[in-house]
Structures are given as C-alpha cells and as structure tokens.
mmCIF file of C-alpha atoms in Angstrom:
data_model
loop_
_atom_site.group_PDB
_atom_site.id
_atom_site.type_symbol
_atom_site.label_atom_id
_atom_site.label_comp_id
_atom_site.label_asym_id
_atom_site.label_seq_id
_atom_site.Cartn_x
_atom_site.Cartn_y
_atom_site.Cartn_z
ATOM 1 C CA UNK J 1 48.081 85.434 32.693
ATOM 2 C CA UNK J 2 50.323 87.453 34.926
ATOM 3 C CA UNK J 3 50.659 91.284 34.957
ATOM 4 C CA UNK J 4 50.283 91.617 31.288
ATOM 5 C CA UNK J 5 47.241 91.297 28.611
ATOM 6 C CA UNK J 6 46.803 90.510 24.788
ATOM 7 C CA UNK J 7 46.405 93.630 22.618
ATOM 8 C CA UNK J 8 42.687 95.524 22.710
ATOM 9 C CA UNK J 9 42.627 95.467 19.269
ATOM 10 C CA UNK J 10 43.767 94.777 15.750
ATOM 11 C CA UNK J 11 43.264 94.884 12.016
ATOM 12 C CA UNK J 12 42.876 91.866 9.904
ATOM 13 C CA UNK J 13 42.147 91.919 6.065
ATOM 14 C CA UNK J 14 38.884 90.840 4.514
ATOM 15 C CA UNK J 15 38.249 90.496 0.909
ATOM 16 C CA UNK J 16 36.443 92.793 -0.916
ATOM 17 C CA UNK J 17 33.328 90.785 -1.359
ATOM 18 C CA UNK J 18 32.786 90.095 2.361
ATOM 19 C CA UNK J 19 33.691 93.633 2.942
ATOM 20 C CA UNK J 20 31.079 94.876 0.691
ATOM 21 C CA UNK J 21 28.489 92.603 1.783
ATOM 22 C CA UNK J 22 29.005 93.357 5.487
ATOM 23 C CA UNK J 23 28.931 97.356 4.722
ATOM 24 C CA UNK J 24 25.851 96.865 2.748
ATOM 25 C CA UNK J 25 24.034 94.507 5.267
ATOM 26 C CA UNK J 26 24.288 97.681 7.945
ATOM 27 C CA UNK J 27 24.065 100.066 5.671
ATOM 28 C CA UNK J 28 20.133 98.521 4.961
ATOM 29 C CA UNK J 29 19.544 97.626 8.618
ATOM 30 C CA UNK J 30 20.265 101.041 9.566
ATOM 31 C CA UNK J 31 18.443 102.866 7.272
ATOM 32 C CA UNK J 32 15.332 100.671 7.451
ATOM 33 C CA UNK J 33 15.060 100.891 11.189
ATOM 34 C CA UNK J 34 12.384 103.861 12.024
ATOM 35 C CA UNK J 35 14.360 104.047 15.438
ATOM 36 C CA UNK J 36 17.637 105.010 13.843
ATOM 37 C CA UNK J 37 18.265 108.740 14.416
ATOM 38 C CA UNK J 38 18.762 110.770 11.153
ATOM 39 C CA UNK J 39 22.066 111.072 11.766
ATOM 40 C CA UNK J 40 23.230 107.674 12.232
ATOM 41 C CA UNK J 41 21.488 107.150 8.741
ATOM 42 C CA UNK J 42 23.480 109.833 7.160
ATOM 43 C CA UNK J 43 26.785 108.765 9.153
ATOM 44 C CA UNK J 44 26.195 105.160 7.515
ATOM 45 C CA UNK J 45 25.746 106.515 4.360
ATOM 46 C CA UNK J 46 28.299 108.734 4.068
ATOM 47 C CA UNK J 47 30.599 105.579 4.890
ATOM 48 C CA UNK J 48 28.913 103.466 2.417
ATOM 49 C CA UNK J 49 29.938 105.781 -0.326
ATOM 50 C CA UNK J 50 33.224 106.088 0.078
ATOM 51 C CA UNK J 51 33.898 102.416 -0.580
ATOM 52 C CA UNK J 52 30.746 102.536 -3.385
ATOM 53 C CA UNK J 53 31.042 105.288 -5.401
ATOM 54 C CA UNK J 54 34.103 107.415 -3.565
ATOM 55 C CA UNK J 55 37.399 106.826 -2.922
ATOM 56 C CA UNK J 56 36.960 103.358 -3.525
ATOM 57 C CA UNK J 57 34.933 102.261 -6.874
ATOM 58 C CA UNK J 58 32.313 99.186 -6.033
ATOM 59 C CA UNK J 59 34.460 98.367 -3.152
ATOM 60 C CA UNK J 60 37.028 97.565 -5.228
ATOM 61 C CA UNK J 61 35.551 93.768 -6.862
ATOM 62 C CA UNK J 62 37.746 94.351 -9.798
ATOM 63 C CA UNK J 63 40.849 93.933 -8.042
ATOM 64 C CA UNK J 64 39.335 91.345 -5.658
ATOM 65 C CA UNK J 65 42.420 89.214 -6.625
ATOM 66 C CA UNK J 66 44.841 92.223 -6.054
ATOM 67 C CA UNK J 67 44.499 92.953 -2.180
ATOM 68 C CA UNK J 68 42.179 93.317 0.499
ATOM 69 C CA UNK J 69 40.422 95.455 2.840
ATOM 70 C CA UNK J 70 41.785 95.653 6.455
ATOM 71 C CA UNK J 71 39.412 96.506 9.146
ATOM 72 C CA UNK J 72 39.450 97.327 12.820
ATOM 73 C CA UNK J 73 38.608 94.342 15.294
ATOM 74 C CA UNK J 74 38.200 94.761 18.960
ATOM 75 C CA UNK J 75 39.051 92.031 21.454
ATOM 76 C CA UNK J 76 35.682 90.368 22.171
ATOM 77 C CA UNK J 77 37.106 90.179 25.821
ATOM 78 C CA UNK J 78 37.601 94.079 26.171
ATOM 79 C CA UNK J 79 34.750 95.778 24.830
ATOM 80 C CA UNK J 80 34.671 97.800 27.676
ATOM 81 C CA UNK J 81 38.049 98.783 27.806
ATOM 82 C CA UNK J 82 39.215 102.297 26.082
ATOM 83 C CA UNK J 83 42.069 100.672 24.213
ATOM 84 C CA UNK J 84 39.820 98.390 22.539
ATOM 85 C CA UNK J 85 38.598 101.705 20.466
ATOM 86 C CA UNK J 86 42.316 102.699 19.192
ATOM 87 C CA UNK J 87 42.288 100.788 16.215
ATOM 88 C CA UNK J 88 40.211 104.027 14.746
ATOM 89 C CA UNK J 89 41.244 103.902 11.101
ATOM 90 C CA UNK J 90 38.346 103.257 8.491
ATOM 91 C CA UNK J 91 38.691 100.253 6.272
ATOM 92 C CA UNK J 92 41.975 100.865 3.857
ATOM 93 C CA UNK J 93 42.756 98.750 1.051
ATOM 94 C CA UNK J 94 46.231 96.868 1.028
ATOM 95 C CA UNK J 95 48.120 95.149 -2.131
ATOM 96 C CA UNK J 96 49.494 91.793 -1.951
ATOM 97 C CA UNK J 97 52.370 91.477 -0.155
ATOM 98 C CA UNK J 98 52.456 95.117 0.786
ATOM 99 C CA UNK J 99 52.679 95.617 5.113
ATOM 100 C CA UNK J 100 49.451 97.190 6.567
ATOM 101 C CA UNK J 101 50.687 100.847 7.293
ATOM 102 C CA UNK J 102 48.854 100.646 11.091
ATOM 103 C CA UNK J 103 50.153 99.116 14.518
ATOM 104 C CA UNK J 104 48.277 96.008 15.178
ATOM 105 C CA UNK J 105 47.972 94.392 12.204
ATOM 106 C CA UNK J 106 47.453 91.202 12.895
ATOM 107 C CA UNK J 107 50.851 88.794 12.931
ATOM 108 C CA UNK J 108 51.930 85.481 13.999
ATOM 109 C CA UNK J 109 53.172 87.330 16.925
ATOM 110 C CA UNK J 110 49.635 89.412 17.736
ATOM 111 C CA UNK J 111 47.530 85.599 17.143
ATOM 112 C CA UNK J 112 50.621 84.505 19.946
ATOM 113 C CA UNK J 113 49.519 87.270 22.371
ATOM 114 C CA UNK J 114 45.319 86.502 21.789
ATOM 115 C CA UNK J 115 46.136 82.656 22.247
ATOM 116 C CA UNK J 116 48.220 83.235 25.793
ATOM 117 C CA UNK J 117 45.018 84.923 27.129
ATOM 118 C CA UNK J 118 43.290 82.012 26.019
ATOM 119 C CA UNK J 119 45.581 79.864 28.423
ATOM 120 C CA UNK J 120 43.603 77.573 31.025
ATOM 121 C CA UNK J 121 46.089 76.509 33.577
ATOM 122 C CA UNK J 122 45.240 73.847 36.926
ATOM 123 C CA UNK J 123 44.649 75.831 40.330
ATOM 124 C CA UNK J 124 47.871 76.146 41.851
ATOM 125 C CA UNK J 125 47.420 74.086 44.593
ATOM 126 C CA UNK J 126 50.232 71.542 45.547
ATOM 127 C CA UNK J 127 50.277 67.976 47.294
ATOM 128 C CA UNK J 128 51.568 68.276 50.489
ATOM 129 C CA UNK J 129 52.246 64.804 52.849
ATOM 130 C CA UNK J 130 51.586 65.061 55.547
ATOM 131 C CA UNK J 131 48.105 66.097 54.330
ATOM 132 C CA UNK J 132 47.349 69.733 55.930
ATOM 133 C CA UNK J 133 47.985 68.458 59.199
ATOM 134 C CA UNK J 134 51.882 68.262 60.194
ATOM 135 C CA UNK J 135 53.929 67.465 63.553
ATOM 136 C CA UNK J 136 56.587 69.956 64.602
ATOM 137 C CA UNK J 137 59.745 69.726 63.486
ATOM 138 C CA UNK J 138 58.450 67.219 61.321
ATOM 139 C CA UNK J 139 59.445 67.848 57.476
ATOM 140 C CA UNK J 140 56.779 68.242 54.816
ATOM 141 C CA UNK J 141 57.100 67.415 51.948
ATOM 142 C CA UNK J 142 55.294 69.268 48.832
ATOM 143 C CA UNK J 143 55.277 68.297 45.008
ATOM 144 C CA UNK J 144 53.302 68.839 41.912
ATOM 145 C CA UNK J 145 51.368 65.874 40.424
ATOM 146 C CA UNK J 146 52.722 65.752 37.031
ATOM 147 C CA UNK J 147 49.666 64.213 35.509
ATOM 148 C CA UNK J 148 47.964 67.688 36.009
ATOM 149 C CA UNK J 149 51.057 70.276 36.391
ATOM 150 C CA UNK J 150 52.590 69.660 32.386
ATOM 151 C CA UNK J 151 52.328 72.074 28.886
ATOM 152 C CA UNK J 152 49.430 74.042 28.523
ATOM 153 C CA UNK J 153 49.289 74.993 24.808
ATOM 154 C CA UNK J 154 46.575 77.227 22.820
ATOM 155 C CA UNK J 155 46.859 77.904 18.853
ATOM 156 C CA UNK J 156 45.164 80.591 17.007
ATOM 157 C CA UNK J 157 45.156 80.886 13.756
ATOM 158 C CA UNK J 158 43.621 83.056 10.982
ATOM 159 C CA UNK J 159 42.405 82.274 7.606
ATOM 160 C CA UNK J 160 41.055 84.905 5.684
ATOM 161 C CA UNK J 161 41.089 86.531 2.244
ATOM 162 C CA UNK J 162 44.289 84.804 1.319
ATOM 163 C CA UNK J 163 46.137 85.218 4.472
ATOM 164 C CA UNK J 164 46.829 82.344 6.140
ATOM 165 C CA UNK J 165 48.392 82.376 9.601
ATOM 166 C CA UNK J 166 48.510 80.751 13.218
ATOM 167 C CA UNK J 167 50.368 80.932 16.210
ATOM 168 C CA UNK J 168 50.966 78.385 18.981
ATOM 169 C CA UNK J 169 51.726 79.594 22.832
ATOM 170 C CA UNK J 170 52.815 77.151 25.438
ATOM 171 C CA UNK J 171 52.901 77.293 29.089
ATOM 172 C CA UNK J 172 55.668 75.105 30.978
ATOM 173 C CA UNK J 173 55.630 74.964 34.968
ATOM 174 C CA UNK J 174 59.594 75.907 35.919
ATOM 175 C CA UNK J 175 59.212 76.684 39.600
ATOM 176 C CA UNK J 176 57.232 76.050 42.300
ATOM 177 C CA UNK J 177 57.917 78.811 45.620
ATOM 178 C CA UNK J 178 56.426 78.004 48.976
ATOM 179 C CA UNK J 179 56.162 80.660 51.645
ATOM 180 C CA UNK J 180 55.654 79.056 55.190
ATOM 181 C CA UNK J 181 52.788 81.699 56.341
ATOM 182 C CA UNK J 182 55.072 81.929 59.235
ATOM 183 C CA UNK J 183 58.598 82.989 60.353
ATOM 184 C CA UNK J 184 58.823 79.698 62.263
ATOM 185 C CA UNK J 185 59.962 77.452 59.596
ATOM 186 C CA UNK J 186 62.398 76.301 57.548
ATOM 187 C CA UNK J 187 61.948 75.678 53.658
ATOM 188 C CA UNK J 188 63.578 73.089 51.882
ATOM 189 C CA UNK J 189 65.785 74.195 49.548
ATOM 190 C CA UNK J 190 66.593 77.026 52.296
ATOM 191 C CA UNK J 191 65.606 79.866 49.425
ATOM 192 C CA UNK J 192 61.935 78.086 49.252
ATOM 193 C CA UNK J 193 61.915 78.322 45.427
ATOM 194 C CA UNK J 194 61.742 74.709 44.127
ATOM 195 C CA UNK J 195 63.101 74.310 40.868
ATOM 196 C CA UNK J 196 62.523 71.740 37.488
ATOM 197 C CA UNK J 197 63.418 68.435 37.485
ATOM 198 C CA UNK J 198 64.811 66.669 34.844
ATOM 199 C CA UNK J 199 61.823 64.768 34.142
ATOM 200 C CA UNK J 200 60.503 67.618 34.494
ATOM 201 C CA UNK J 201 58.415 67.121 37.601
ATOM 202 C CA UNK J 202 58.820 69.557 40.665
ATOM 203 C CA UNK J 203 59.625 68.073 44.020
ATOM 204 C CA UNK J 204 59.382 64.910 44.813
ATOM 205 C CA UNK J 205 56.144 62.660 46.306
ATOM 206 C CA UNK J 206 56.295 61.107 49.574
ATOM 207 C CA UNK J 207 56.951 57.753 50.031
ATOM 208 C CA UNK J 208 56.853 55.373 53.196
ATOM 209 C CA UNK J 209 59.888 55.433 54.848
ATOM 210 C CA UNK J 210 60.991 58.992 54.168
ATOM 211 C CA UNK J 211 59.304 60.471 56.808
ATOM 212 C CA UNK J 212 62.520 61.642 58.513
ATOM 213 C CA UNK J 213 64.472 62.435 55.462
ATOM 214 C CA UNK J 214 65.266 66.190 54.394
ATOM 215 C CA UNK J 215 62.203 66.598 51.153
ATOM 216 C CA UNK J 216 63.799 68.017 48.039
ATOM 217 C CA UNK J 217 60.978 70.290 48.167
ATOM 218 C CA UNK J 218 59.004 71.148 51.776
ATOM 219 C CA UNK J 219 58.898 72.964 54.849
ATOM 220 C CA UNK J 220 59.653 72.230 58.053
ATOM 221 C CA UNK J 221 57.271 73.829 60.759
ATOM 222 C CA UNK J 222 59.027 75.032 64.116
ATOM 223 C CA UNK J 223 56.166 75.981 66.455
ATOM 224 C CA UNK J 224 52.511 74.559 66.839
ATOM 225 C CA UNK J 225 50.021 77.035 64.693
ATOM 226 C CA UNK J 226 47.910 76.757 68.102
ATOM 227 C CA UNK J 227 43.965 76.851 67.649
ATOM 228 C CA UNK J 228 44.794 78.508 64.468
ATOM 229 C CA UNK J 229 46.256 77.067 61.107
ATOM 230 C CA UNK J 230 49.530 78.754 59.199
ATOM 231 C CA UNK J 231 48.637 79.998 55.373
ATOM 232 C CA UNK J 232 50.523 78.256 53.770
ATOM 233 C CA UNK J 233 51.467 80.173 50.141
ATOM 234 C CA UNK J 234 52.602 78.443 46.995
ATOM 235 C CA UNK J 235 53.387 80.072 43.466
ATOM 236 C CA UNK J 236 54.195 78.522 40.669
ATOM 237 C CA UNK J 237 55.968 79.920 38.014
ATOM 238 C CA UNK J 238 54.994 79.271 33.967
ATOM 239 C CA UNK J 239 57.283 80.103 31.500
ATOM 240 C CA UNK J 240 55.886 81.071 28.276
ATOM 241 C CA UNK J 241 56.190 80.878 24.344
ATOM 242 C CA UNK J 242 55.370 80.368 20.756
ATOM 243 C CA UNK J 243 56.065 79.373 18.057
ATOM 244 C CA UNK J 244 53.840 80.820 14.324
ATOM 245 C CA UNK J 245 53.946 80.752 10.667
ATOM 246 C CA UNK J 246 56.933 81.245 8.789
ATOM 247 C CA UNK J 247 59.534 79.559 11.468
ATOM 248 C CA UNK J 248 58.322 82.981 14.019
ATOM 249 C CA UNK J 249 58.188 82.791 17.363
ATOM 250 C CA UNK J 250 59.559 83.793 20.718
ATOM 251 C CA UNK J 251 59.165 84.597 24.294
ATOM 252 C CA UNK J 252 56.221 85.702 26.230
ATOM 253 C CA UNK J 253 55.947 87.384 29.925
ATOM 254 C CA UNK J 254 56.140 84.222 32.639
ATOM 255 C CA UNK J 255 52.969 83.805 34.201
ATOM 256 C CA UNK J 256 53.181 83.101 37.943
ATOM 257 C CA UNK J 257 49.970 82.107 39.941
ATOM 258 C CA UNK J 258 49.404 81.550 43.630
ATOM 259 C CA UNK J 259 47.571 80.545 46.455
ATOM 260 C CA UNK J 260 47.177 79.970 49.772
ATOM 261 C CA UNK J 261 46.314 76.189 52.011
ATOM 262 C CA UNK J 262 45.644 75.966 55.546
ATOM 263 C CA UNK J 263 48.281 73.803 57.320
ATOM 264 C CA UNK J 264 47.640 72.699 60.930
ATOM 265 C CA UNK J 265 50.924 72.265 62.779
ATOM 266 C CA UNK J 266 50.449 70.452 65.913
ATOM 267 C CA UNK J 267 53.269 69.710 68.982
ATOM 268 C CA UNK J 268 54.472 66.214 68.605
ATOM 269 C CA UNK J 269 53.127 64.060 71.989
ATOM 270 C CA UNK J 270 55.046 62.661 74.114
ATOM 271 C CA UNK J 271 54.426 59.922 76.946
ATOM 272 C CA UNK J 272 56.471 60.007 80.480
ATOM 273 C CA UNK J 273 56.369 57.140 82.230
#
C-alpha cells in the first residue's frame, strides 16, 4: 500500500529438531546430487558441522527445551529484491526469553508490517449521479457505497518453537479527494477533499429531488467537455493500524489510492419559442 513496503526480510526461531532436520535434509540432497559442484558440497558441509559437531554439539537437542535456533527468512514476495539478502547471519542459538541480538527479528510489530502488504482494498472508483454524463452547471454528486468502502483487516500470526505471536492491521477509508480533470469546476466542499462521516460513510447518495441542491460531496462542471470527456480523479485516503500480542500496536503509513473516470459534461438545451 502507498509509498512504503513490509521489511525484505527477517529472523524467526525454529526449534532445534526442525532445525536439524531441515540442515540435514539439504545437507543429503546436496551431496547426493552428481550435478552439485564440489564446492557447493563442501560449502554444505562445512555448515552442517558447525551445528553437528562444531560450535554447536548435535544441534543442540539437549537443550531443545532451553532456546531455539533463529534463522534468516526472506519475504516470499521479494526474492528478487537485494534487501531480501540482508538478513546474512547463519543460524544462532537464543535462550528463553533472551532478545535476538539482529534487526528484524520477527515482532508483533514486523507480523503488522507483512500483514499490511497483505491488504486487498476495492478499486477506488466512486458513485457519481448523474452517472458519467452531467449537464453544466449542474451539481454532481459523488459518494462511496459503504457496503464495499468499510475496514479492511489482515492478521498474521506466528507459531513456532514456543513463540507464539500475531498481529492484526486494519485499513479505514477517512477521505475521499476529487480533482475535476479540469479548471472549469467547482468542488464541493470548495477544498475537494471529502471527509468521514459519522456513520462513517463518505458523501452522501443522490436522492430524487436533490438535483438542485449543493452535494456534501461533488463537483460542479462549468463548461461542456466538447467531443471529449474530463478525467475525472478520485483518491481515497486509508488510514492504517494494528493492534498484536501483548496489548502492542500502533500506527502504520496511510495508504492513499486513485483513479481516474471519464465524465461527459454536456451544455444544458434550451428551447426558444
């Protein structure tokens, strides 16, 4: 959402058993594989001892109970992006209750940032009356159906060698700004930026009979758009947070999203008799 993206990568713990099993598992496959380079079989085994018979002791199954391995994990989103290879420190073991000594260990607050890329949010296009075809000087009005336009919330959670942890993010629609496509209009309010209700609906729909009333939200169109049509912009505005284990939680960076809807503007007839 927005300008701004979830973290490349992290490190989340993983008990020594899986740990052991998962460096053993490659450890075979690569050194069973005739197409394996002789390097990448002594790279693999070089790793495999350290947590067998090095610095580590059976990858440490007799204090299974005491701690856990963290490892590196990239964001399966981007595995092509640099960042996602700055988590570079080999597997470390961490005691109970002891903070991972690295950046990016994996928090309420990191799941928070993984889940708001996760976000699905309706296209940003807004009901209009009259429908893409409007009479100069004729007020339009514009509003978000609330049925679609309401909380967006993802939760991600972890649950893994002991630690158990989950986020929640939640996006809100505060704002809705229209931008005529033109410099022959009038918005309505005059700043264009149509604020929150307090049912929390933005704008207001069209109803018969209002046609010639002043829309809480809208535009009003001054000149014909011609043979052409006016691009009409609209952007609405998400605010963003979450809420995690433990009673965290906080603020994340608004998302706004627009787009654009062709509005035919036509000069209002008239009969002389």
């Amino acid at each position: 959402m927005g300008n701004w993206t979830p973290p490349a990568c992290w490190y989340e713990p993983e008990s020594a058993a899986d740990f052991r099993k998962h460096v053993e598992g490659e450890y075979d496959d690569i050194v069973n594989d005739s197409r394996q380079p002789s390097y990448a079989k002594s790279a693999t085994g070089q790793f495999r001892d350290m947590y067998k018979d090095g610095k580590y002791k059976d990858y440490n199954l007799d204090k299974a109970d005491e701690g856990n391995f963290w490892v590196s994990v990239q964001n399966p989103n981007r595995l092509d992006d640099p960042a996602a290879f700055t988590c570079s420190e080999l597997p470390f073991w961490v005691e109970n209750g002891d903070t991972p000594p690295v950046k990016n260990a994996v928090t309420p607050q990191v799941l928070a940032e993984l889940a708001y890329n996760r976000l699905t949010l309706p296209d940003t296009k807004v009901t209009l009356a009259p429908k893409n075809v409007t009479k100069v000087n004729l007020p339009t009005w514009a509003w978000l159906d609330k049925a679609t336009f309401k909380e967006v919330s993802v939760t991600a959670a972890l649950d893994v060698a002991g630690l158990n942890i989950s986020a929640t993010t939640t996006a809100k629609p505060v704002s809705l700004k229209l931008e005529p496509g033109t410099a022959d209009a009038e918005t309505f309010p005059a700043s264009g930026e149509c604020q929150l209700n307090d049912d929390d609906s933005i704008g207001a729909p069209f109803a018969k009979g209002k046609a010639h009333e002043t829309p809480p939200c809208g535009i009003k169109y001054l000149r014909s758009s011609g043979n052409g049509t006016y691009q009409l912009r609209a952007t609405i505005t998400w605010d963003v947070n979450w809420t995690g284990s433990g009673g965290a939680g906080g603020d994340l960076p608004d998302g706004t999203f627009g787009t654009t809807q062709d509005v035919t503007v036509q000069e209002i007839q008239s009969v002389n008799r």
